[in-house]
Coordinates of C-alpha atoms in Angstrom, one line a residue:
X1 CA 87.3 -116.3 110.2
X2 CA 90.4 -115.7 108.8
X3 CA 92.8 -113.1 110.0
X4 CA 93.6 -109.6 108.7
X5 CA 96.5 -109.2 106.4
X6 CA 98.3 -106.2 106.7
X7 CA 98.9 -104.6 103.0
X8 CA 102.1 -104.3 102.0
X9 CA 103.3 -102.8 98.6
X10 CA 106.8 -103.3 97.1
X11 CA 106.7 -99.5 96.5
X12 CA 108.6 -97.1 98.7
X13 CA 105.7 -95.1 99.6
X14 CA 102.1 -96.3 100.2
X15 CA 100.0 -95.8 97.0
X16 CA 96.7 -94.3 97.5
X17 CA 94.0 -96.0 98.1
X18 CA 90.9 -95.6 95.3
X19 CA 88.1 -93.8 96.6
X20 CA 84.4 -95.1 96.8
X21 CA 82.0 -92.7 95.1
X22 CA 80.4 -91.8 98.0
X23 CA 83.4 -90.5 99.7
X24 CA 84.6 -88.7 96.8
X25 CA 84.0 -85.3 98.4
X26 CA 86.5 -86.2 100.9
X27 CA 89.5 -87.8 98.8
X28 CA 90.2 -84.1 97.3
X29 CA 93.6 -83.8 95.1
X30 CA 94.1 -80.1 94.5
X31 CA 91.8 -79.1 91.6
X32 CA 90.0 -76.7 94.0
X33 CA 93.3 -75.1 94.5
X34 CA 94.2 -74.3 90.9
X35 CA 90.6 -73.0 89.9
X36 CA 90.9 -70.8 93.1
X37 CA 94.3 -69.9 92.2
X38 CA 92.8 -69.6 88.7
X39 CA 90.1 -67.0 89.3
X40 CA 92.5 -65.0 92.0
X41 CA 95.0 -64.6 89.1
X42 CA 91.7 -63.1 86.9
X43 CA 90.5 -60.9 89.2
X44 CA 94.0 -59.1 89.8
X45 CA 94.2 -58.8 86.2
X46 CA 91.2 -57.2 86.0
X47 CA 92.0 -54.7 88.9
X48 CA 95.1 -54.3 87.8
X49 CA 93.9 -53.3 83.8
X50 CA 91.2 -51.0 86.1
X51 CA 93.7 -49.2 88.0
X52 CA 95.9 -48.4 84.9
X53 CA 93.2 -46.8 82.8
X54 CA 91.6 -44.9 86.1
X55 CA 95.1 -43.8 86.7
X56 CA 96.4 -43.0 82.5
X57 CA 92.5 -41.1 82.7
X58 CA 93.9 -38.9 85.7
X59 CA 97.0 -38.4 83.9
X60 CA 95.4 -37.5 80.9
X61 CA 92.8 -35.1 82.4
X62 CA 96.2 -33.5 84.6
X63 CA 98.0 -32.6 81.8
X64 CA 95.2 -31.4 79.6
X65 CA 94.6 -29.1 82.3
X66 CA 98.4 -28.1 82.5
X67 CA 97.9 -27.3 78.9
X68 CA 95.0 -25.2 79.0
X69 CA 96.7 -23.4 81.5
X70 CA 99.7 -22.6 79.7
X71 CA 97.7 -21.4 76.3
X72 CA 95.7 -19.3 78.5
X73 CA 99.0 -17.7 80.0
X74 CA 100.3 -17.3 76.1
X75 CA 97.6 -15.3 75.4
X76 CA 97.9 -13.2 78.2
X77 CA 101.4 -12.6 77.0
X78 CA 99.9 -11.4 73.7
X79 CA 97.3 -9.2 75.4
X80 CA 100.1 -7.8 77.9
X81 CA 102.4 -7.1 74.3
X82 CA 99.6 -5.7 72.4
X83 CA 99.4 -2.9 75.6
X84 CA 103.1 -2.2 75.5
X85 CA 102.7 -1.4 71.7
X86 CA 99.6 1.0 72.5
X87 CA 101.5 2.6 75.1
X88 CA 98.8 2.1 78.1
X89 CA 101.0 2.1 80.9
X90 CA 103.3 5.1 79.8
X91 CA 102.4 7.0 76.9
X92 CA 105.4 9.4 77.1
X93 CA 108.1 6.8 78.0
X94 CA 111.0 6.2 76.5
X95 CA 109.9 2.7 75.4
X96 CA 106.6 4.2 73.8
X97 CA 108.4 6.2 71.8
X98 CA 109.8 3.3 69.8
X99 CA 106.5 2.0 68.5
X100 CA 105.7 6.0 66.9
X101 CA 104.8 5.8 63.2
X102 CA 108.9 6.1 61.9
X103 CA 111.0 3.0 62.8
X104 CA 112.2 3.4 66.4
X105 CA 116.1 3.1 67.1
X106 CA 114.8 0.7 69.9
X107 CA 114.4 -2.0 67.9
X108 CA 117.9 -3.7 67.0
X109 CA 119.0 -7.0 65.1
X110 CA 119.1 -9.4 67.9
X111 CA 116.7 -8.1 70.2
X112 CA 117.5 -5.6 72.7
X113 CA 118.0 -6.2 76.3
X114 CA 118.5 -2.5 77.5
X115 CA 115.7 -0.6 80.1
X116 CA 113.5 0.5 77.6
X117 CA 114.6 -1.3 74.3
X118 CA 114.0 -5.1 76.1
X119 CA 112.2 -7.5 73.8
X120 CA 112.7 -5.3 70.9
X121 CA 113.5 -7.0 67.5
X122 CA 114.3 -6.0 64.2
X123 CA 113.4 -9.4 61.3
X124 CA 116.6 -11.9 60.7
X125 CA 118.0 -11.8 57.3
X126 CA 117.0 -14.1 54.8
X127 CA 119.2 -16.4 55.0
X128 CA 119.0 -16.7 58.9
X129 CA 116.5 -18.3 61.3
X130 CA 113.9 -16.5 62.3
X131 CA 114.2 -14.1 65.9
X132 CA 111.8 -16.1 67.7
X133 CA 113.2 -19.1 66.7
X134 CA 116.8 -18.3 67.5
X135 CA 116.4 -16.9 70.7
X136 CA 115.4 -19.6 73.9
X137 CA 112.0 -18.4 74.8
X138 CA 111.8 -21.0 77.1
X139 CA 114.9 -20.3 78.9
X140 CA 114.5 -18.9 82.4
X141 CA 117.7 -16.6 82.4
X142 CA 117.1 -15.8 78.8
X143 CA 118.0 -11.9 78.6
X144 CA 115.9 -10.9 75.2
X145 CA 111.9 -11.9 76.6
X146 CA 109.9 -9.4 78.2
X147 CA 107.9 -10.8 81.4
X148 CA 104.3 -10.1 81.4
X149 CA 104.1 -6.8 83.3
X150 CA 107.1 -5.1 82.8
X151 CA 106.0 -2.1 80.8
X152 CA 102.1 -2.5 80.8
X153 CA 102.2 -2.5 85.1
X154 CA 100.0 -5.7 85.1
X155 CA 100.3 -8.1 87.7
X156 CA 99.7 -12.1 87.6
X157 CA 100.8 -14.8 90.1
X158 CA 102.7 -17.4 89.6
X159 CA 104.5 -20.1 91.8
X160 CA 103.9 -23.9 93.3
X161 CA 100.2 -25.3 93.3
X162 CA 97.8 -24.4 90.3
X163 CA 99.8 -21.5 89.6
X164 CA 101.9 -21.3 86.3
X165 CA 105.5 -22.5 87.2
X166 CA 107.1 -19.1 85.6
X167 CA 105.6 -15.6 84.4
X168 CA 104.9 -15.6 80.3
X169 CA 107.0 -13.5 77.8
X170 CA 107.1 -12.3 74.6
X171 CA 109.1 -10.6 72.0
X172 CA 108.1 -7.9 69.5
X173 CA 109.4 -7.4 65.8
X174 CA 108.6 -4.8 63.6
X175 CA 108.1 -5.8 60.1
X176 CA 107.7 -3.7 56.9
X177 CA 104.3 -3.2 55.8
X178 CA 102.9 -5.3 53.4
X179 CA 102.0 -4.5 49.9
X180 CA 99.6 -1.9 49.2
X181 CA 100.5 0.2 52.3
X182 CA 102.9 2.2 50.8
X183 CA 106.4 -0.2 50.5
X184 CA 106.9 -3.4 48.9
X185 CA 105.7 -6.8 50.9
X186 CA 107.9 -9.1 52.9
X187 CA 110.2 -8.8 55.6
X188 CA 113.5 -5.9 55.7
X189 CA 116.6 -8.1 56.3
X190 CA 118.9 -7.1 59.1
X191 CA 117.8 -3.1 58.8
X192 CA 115.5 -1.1 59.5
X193 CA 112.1 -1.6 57.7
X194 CA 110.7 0.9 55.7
X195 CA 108.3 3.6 57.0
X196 CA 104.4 3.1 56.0
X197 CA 101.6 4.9 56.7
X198 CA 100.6 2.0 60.0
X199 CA 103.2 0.4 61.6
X200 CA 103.4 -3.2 61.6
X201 CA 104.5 -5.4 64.5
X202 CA 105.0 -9.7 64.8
X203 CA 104.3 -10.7 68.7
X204 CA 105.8 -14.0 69.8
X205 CA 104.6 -15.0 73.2
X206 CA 105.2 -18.3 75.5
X207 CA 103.4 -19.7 78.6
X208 CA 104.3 -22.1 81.1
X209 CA 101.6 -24.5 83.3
X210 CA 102.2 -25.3 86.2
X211 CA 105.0 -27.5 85.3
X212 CA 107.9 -25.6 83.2
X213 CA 107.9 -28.7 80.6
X214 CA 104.6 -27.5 79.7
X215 CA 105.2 -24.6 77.3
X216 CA 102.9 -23.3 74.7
X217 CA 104.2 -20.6 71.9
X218 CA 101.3 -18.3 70.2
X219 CA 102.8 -15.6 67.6
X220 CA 100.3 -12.3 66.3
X221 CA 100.2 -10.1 63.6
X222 CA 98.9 -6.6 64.8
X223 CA 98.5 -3.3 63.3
X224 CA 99.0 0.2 64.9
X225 CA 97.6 2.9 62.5
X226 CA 99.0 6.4 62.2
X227 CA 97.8 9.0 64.4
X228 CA 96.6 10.6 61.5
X229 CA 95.2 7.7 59.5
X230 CA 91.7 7.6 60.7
X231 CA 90.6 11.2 59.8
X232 CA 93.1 10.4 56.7
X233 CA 91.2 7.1 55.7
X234 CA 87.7 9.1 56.6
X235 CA 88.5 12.1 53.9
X236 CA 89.7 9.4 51.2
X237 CA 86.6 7.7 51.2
X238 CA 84.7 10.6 51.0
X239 CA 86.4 12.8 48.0
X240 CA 86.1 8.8 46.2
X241 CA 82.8 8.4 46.8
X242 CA 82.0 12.4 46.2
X243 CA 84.4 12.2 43.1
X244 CA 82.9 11.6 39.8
X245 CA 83.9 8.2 37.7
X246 CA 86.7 9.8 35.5
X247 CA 87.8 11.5 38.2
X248 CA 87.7 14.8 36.7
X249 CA 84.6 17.6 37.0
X250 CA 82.9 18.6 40.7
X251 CA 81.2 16.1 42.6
X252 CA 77.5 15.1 41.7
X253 CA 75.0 17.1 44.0
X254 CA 73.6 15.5 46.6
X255 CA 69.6 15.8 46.5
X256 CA 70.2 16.8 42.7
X257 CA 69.6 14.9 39.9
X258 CA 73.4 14.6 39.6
X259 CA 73.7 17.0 36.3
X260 CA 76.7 19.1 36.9
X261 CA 78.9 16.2 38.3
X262 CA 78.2 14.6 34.8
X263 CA 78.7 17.9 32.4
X264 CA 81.9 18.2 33.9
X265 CA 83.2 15.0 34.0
X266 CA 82.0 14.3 30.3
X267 CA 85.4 14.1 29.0
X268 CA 86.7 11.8 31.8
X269 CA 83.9 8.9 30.9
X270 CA 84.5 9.6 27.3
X271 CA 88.2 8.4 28.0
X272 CA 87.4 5.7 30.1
X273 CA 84.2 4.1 29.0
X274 CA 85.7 0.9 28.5
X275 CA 87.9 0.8 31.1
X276 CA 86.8 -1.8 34.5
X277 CA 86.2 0.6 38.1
X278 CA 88.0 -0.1 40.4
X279 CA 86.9 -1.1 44.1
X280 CA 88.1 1.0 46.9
X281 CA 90.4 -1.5 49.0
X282 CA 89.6 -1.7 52.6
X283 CA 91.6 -1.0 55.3
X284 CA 92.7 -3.7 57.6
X285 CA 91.2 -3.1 60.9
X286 CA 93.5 -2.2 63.7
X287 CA 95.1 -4.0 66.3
X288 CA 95.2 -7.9 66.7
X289 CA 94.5 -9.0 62.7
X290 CA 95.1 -12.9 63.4
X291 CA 96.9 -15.5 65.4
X292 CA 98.4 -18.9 65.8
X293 CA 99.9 -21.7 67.3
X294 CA 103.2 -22.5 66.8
X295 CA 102.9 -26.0 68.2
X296 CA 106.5 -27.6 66.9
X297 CA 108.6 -24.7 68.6
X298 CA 110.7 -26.5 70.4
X299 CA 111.8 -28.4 67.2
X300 CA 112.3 -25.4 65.4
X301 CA 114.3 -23.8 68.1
X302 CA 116.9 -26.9 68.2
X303 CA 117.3 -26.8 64.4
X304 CA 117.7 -23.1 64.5
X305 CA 121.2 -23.9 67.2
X306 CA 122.4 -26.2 64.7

């Protein structure tokens, strides 16, 4: 029997020796380790991706909330305006007098910032920015907004937590009525506007959520009719619709066959038998006739400083 050679190998270190099949599950070399390594690396990914998009969805949901919040704060700026116009809290106040039927001296060309004149606004000229665009609604020691409150005596919290950050504002122009209510349409420049039967007011309000960042600006038209313009519009639509078509003779009876109305007015539809009727305009209802959203204020506002 011949004796056991020792191997030997010109190589530094021993080479490895080849592994019989059936001991293959023992002679592993690592590829265990990269496929584990492998599917770790796929499964963080995956939590990772998961995090992000459960995290971006809170996000999302946080500040459409914060949003919400601050349009709903707007608008309880407008509502809050719309009372200081109608006098609620203090019909015989100093500051209710400004909004009677001729132009107040409360409202002045910048905005006042007096007791009873605050917020007040008389239109920019026409070749300046616009008042609500000029003046830094946002702007927490800004002297020209009203808070909500002030002159109406309503109350709302704000603070930390799911409170708004800061109370909402507004400002209040008054324009010149528009055409057809007794003055020419548009907007008086740097003066005041010209007296009209209703008096005519542009409410610019801002909220806050609860985050000051968060700022949305809603803007009105409303309407405040003369004291004197209801029974006024009642008795107009009744001598029109009593009146006869040329506008001359006594009106038509009312359970007659309408014979007199016509005999008198003979010569009126003899004049204007080819002439088109006119329709009666209506009247614009009072207060609140529309709104909007002035969603690029801030961008307005920094090209109106330039």
């Amino acid at each position: 029997m011949s004796a056991i050679v020792p191997y030997r190998h010109s190589h530094p270190y021993p080479r490895p020796r080849p592994c019989p099949r059936f001991f293959a599950y023992r002679c592993q070399r690592g590829v265990a380790l990269v496929c584990t390594l492998l599917l770790v690396l796929a499964a963080m990914l995956l939590g990772v991706s998961v995090a992000r998009t459960a995290f971006g969805s809170v996000a999302s949901a946080r500040q459409e909330r914060d949003r919400a919040l601050a349009h709903a704060m707007a608008q309880a700026a407008l509502r809050d305006a719309e009372a200081d116009v109608a006098a609620v809290g203090a019909p015989s106040s100093a500051r209710a007098a400004h909004f009677a039927a001729a132009p107040g001296s409360g409202f002045v060309a910048g905005c006042g910032r007096g007791a009873d004149d605050l917020g007040l606004c008389l239109p920019a000229a026409a070749d300046a920015p616009p008042v609500w665009q000029a003046i830094d609604l946002a702007a927490a020691d800004a002297p020209e907004p009203v808070p909500y409150g002030r002159f109406s005596g309503a109350a709302l919290a704000a603070g930390s937590g799911i409170l708004p950050a800061r109370l909402p504002a507004y400002l209040i122009e008054r324009l010149a009525p528009p055409a057809g209510a007794g003055t020419a349409a548009g907007v008086a420049a740097a003066g005041a506007p010209a007296a009209g039967p209703d008096s005519w007011y542009r409410i610019t309000a801002i909220g806050f959520g609860t985050r000051a960042t968060t700022q949305v600006v809603l803007q009105a038209l409303y309407r405040k009719p003369a004291p004197a313009a209801a029974s006024t519009d009642a008795a107009g639509h009744g001598a029109a619709s009593a009146a006869g078509p040329g506008g001359a003779g006594p009106p038509a009876a009312a359970d007659g066959d309408g014979s007199g109305g016509n005999a008198g007015g003979s010569g009126g539809d003899s004049g204007n038998a080819g002439a088109p009727q006119q329709q009666p305009i209506e009247p614009l209802p009072a207060g609140r006739i529309g709104w909007r959203e002035i969603a690029n204020w801030p961008a307005l506002h920094a090209r109106a400083q330039q």
